[in-house]
Coordinates of C-alpha atoms and ligand atoms in Angstrom, one line a residue:
M1 CA 94.2 245.0 -109.9
S2 CA 91.4 243.3 -111.9
G3 CA 94.0 240.4 -112.6
L4 CA 94.5 239.9 -108.5
I5 CA 90.6 240.2 -108.0
L6 CA 90.7 237.4 -110.6
D7 CA 93.9 235.3 -108.8
L8 CA 92.1 235.3 -105.4
K9 CA 88.5 234.4 -107.1
S10 CA 89.8 231.7 -108.6
N11 CA 91.9 230.1 -105.7
I12 CA 88.5 230.1 -104.3
D13 CA 87.0 226.5 -103.6
F14 CA 83.3 226.8 -105.0
K15 CA 82.4 224.0 -102.9
N16 CA 83.6 225.1 -99.6
V17 CA 82.3 228.5 -99.5
P18 CA 80.1 229.8 -96.4
Q19 CA 76.5 229.7 -96.9
H20 CA 76.3 232.9 -94.1
I21 CA 78.4 235.9 -93.7
A22 CA 78.1 238.4 -91.4
I23 CA 80.2 241.3 -91.5
I24 CA 80.8 244.2 -89.1
M25 CA 81.6 247.0 -91.4
D26 CA 83.6 249.6 -89.2
G27 CA 86.4 252.2 -89.8
N28 CA 84.0 254.6 -92.1
G29 CA 84.8 257.5 -89.1
R30 CA 88.5 257.2 -89.2
W31 CA 88.2 256.6 -93.2
A32 CA 86.9 260.2 -93.4
K33 CA 88.7 261.7 -91.2
K34 CA 92.4 260.5 -92.8
Q35 CA 90.9 262.6 -95.9
G36 CA 90.1 265.5 -94.1
E37 CA 86.3 264.7 -94.4
D38 CA 83.3 264.7 -92.3
R39 CA 82.8 261.3 -90.9
I40 CA 79.6 260.8 -93.0
F41 CA 81.5 261.4 -96.0
G42 CA 83.1 257.6 -94.6
H43 CA 79.4 256.4 -94.6
H44 CA 78.7 257.6 -98.3
E45 CA 81.9 255.6 -99.1
G46 CA 80.6 252.7 -97.5
V47 CA 78.0 252.0 -99.2
N48 CA 80.5 251.6 -102.4
S49 CA 82.1 248.8 -100.3
V50 CA 78.5 247.2 -99.6
R51 CA 77.1 247.0 -103.4
E52 CA 80.6 245.3 -104.3
I53 CA 80.3 242.7 -101.2
V54 CA 76.5 241.9 -102.3
E55 CA 78.2 241.7 -106.2
A56 CA 80.8 239.6 -105.0
C57 CA 78.5 236.9 -102.8
G58 CA 76.1 237.0 -105.9
E59 CA 79.8 235.9 -107.9
I60 CA 80.7 232.6 -105.3
G61 CA 77.5 231.6 -104.2
V62 CA 77.3 233.0 -100.8
K63 CA 73.1 232.9 -100.1
Y64 CA 73.1 235.2 -97.1
L65 CA 74.9 238.2 -95.8
T66 CA 74.4 240.1 -92.7
L67 CA 75.5 243.8 -92.9
Y68 CA 75.6 245.5 -89.3
A69 CA 74.9 248.7 -90.8
F70 CA 72.8 250.6 -87.5
S71 CA 73.4 249.2 -83.6
T72 CA 71.2 250.3 -80.7
E73 CA 73.9 251.8 -79.3
N74 CA 74.8 254.3 -82.7
W75 CA 71.6 255.9 -81.2
N76 CA 73.7 257.6 -78.4
R77 CA 76.2 259.2 -81.6
P78 CA 75.8 263.2 -82.4
K79 CA 72.0 264.1 -84.1
D80 CA 73.7 264.9 -86.3
E81 CA 75.2 261.6 -87.8
V82 CA 72.3 259.7 -86.6
D83 CA 69.8 262.0 -89.2
A84 CA 72.7 261.8 -91.7
L85 CA 72.9 258.0 -91.4
M86 CA 69.0 257.9 -91.3
E87 CA 68.8 260.0 -94.4
L88 CA 71.7 257.6 -96.4
L89 CA 69.8 254.4 -95.0
I90 CA 66.6 255.7 -97.1
A91 CA 68.7 256.8 -100.1
T92 CA 70.8 254.0 -100.3
I93 CA 67.9 251.3 -99.8
S94 CA 65.8 253.3 -102.5
L95 CA 68.3 254.0 -105.0
E96 CA 70.2 250.3 -104.8
T97 CA 66.8 248.6 -105.1
P98 CA 66.4 248.1 -108.9
N99 CA 70.1 247.1 -109.5
L100 CA 69.0 244.4 -106.3
H101 CA 66.1 243.6 -107.5
K102 CA 67.6 242.9 -111.2
K103 CA 70.6 240.6 -109.5
G104 CA 68.2 238.4 -107.8
V105 CA 68.7 239.6 -104.3
K106 CA 66.1 239.5 -101.2
L107 CA 66.2 241.8 -98.8
H108 CA 65.4 241.4 -95.2
A109 CA 66.0 243.4 -91.7
I110 CA 66.7 242.3 -88.4
G111 CA 66.2 244.9 -85.5
D112 CA 64.3 247.1 -83.8
I113 CA 62.9 248.3 -87.1
K114 CA 59.7 250.2 -85.4
S115 CA 62.5 252.4 -83.5
L116 CA 63.7 253.4 -86.7
P117 CA 62.1 256.8 -88.3
Q118 CA 59.0 256.3 -90.5
G119 CA 60.4 257.3 -93.5
C120 CA 63.1 254.7 -93.4
Q121 CA 60.9 252.0 -92.0
N122 CA 58.6 252.7 -95.4
Q123 CA 61.4 252.2 -98.1
L124 CA 62.7 249.4 -95.6
Q125 CA 59.3 247.9 -96.3
E126 CA 58.8 248.6 -99.7
S127 CA 62.0 247.1 -101.2
I128 CA 61.6 243.9 -99.0
D129 CA 58.4 243.8 -101.2
I130 CA 59.8 244.5 -104.3
T131 CA 62.4 241.5 -103.8
A132 CA 60.5 239.4 -101.4
N133 CA 60.7 236.7 -104.5
N134 CA 64.4 236.8 -105.1
T135 CA 66.4 233.9 -104.8
T136 CA 70.3 234.8 -105.5
V137 CA 71.3 236.5 -102.4
N138 CA 69.6 237.1 -99.0
L139 CA 70.9 240.7 -97.5
I140 CA 70.0 241.0 -94.2
L141 CA 70.7 244.5 -93.1
A142 CA 70.8 244.7 -88.8
L143 CA 69.4 248.5 -87.8
S144 CA 68.9 249.3 -84.8
Y145 CA 70.1 245.5 -83.9
S146 CA 71.7 244.4 -81.2
S147 CA 71.9 241.0 -79.7
K148 CA 71.0 241.4 -76.0
W149 CA 68.0 243.3 -77.1
E150 CA 67.4 240.1 -79.9
I151 CA 67.3 237.6 -77.3
T152 CA 65.8 239.6 -74.5
N153 CA 62.5 239.5 -76.7
A154 CA 62.7 236.0 -77.1
V155 CA 63.0 235.6 -73.6
K156 CA 59.9 237.6 -73.0
Q157 CA 58.0 235.3 -75.6
I158 CA 58.9 232.1 -74.0
A159 CA 58.3 233.2 -70.8
E160 CA 54.6 234.2 -72.1
N161 CA 54.1 231.0 -73.8
V162 CA 55.3 228.8 -70.5
K163 CA 52.3 231.6 -68.7
Q164 CA 49.8 230.7 -71.0
G165 CA 50.5 227.0 -71.1
V166 CA 51.7 226.8 -74.6
V167 CA 55.4 226.0 -73.9
N168 CA 56.5 223.5 -71.4
P169 CA 59.6 225.1 -69.3
N170 CA 61.5 221.4 -69.9
D171 CA 61.1 221.6 -73.6
I172 CA 62.9 224.8 -73.5
N173 CA 65.9 223.7 -75.6
A174 CA 68.5 225.6 -77.8
N175 CA 66.3 225.3 -81.3
L176 CA 63.1 226.7 -79.3
I177 CA 65.7 230.2 -78.9
S178 CA 66.6 229.9 -82.0
E179 CA 63.3 230.0 -83.4
H180 CA 62.5 233.1 -81.3
L181 CA 65.1 235.5 -82.8
N182 CA 65.3 237.8 -85.8
T183 CA 67.2 235.6 -87.2
K184 CA 64.8 232.2 -87.2
N185 CA 64.7 232.3 -91.2
F186 CA 68.5 232.1 -91.7
P187 CA 71.3 229.4 -91.2
D188 CA 74.0 231.0 -88.3
P189 CA 76.3 232.5 -90.1
E190 CA 80.0 230.6 -90.9
L191 CA 82.1 233.2 -91.0
M192 CA 82.3 236.4 -89.4
I193 CA 84.1 239.6 -90.7
R194 CA 85.0 242.7 -88.9
T195 CA 86.9 245.4 -90.8
S196 CA 89.4 248.4 -89.1
G197 CA 91.3 246.4 -87.2
E198 CA 88.7 246.1 -83.9
H199 CA 88.5 242.9 -82.2
R200 CA 85.0 243.0 -80.4
I201 CA 82.0 241.3 -81.5
S202 CA 80.2 244.4 -80.1
N203 CA 77.0 242.8 -79.6
F204 CA 76.1 241.5 -83.4
L205 CA 74.9 237.9 -83.4
L206 CA 75.9 236.6 -79.9
W207 CA 73.8 233.9 -80.4
Q208 CA 74.1 232.8 -84.2
L209 CA 77.9 233.3 -83.7
A210 CA 78.3 230.5 -81.3
Y211 CA 81.0 228.4 -84.1
A212 CA 81.7 230.9 -86.5
E213 CA 85.2 231.4 -87.7
F214 CA 86.2 235.2 -86.8
Y215 CA 88.1 237.3 -89.9
F216 CA 89.9 240.4 -88.6
T217 CA 91.4 243.0 -91.1
E218 CA 92.8 246.2 -90.8
T219 CA 91.6 247.5 -94.0
L220 CA 88.5 250.4 -93.1
W221 CA 85.4 249.6 -94.5
P222 CA 85.2 252.1 -97.5
D223 CA 88.6 250.2 -98.9
F224 CA 87.3 246.2 -98.2
R225 CA 86.4 245.7 -101.6
K226 CA 85.9 242.6 -103.8
N227 CA 89.9 241.6 -103.0
E228 CA 89.5 241.4 -99.6
F229 CA 86.7 239.6 -99.0
Y230 CA 87.9 237.1 -101.7
Q231 CA 91.2 236.9 -98.9
A232 CA 88.5 236.6 -96.2
I233 CA 87.1 233.4 -97.8
L234 CA 90.5 231.9 -99.1
S235 CA 91.3 232.7 -95.0
Y236 CA 87.8 230.9 -93.8
Q237 CA 89.3 227.8 -96.3
K238 CA 92.2 227.3 -94.6
R239 CA 90.9 226.3 -91.2
E240 CA 89.5 223.4 -89.3
R241 CA 86.0 223.8 -88.1
R242 CA 86.0 221.1 -85.3
F243 CA 82.6 222.1 -83.9
G244 CA 84.1 221.1 -80.0
L245 CA 85.4 217.5 -81.6
T246 CA 89.2 216.7 -82.4
G247 CA 91.3 216.7 -85.2
E248 CA 91.3 213.6 -85.7
Q249 CA 87.5 213.0 -85.3
I250 CA 86.9 215.4 -88.0
Q251 CA 89.5 214.1 -90.6
N252 CA 88.4 210.1 -89.8
N253 CA 84.7 211.6 -91.1
Ligands
LIG301 C1 80.5 251.8 -88.7 O1 82.1 252.9 -88.7 C2 79.8 252.3 -89.4 C3 78.5 252.4 -89.4 C4 78.3 252.8 -87.7 C5 77.5 253.0 -90.5 C6 77.5 251.4 -91.7 C7 76.4 252.1 -92.3 C8 77.1 252.0 -93.8 C9 78.4 251.6 -94.5 C10 76.6 253.0 -94.9 C11 74.5 252.1 -95.6 C12 74.5 251.0 -95.4 C13 73.5 250.3 -95.7 C14 73.4 248.6 -95.7 C15 72.5 251.1 -96.8 P1 82.3 254.0 -87.8 O2 81.8 255.0 -88.0 O3 82.1 253.1 -86.4 O4 84.1 253.9 -88.0 P2 84.7 254.5 -86.8 O5 84.9 253.4 -85.7 O6 86.1 254.9 -87.8 O7 84.2 256.0 -86.1

């Protein structure tokens, strides 16, 4: 297995690694069911994949990794599962922080953080503070996040600024909107990965993924490890990113 990982990794063009990768980590529940276990067992196992993928980002030079850990819609899951997920988040962030810090990972959070239980907010803030000066990988957790929520907030802020006379409606452009999103300090992702065979975007970074390449795999999140991640990078590197131009224009540049 390690030989195969090395093979895939050695095929990566290190000059063309995405700066920012966004991942919809899907399939924990199905993975657990297949083992005859509770859904939460799958979420626990999913943490091992998170650890490996963060490590892989450090190894190949991905500077930003955004993980969809809990969506606004996930609040509607059975209370037991929501409670267990919040406990798991607190425990994982607390346990992993020393290791993340050692590896130079800087933690960030996007989403409606104030809607999280206070214990979760406190742990998150503590880990964000501890890792604040790190520069290897920016790990961005999307928590209680949905893109429509984020864009709605941006529109409200801009409307308020127009009302106050600080912004002229003629000056509203894509940059101004980006500056009012939770992701204002990060570049847009070049690659979005979704596991578990679902081909949806599920209210995730709708604005920021405008020109991202999408990679879908049948693999369930707890089985998505370095090997699969390198395969996604290799698939990305085979693609021609045209940004609305023709193939000839891209070749000539
Ligand atoms: C989707 O699988 C997964 C989630 C909603 C939770 C993801 C959380 C983790 C991997 C653990 C904590 C993460 C961090 C970053 C500390 P699903 O439950 O929708 O699976 P299913 O589609 O098979 O039901």
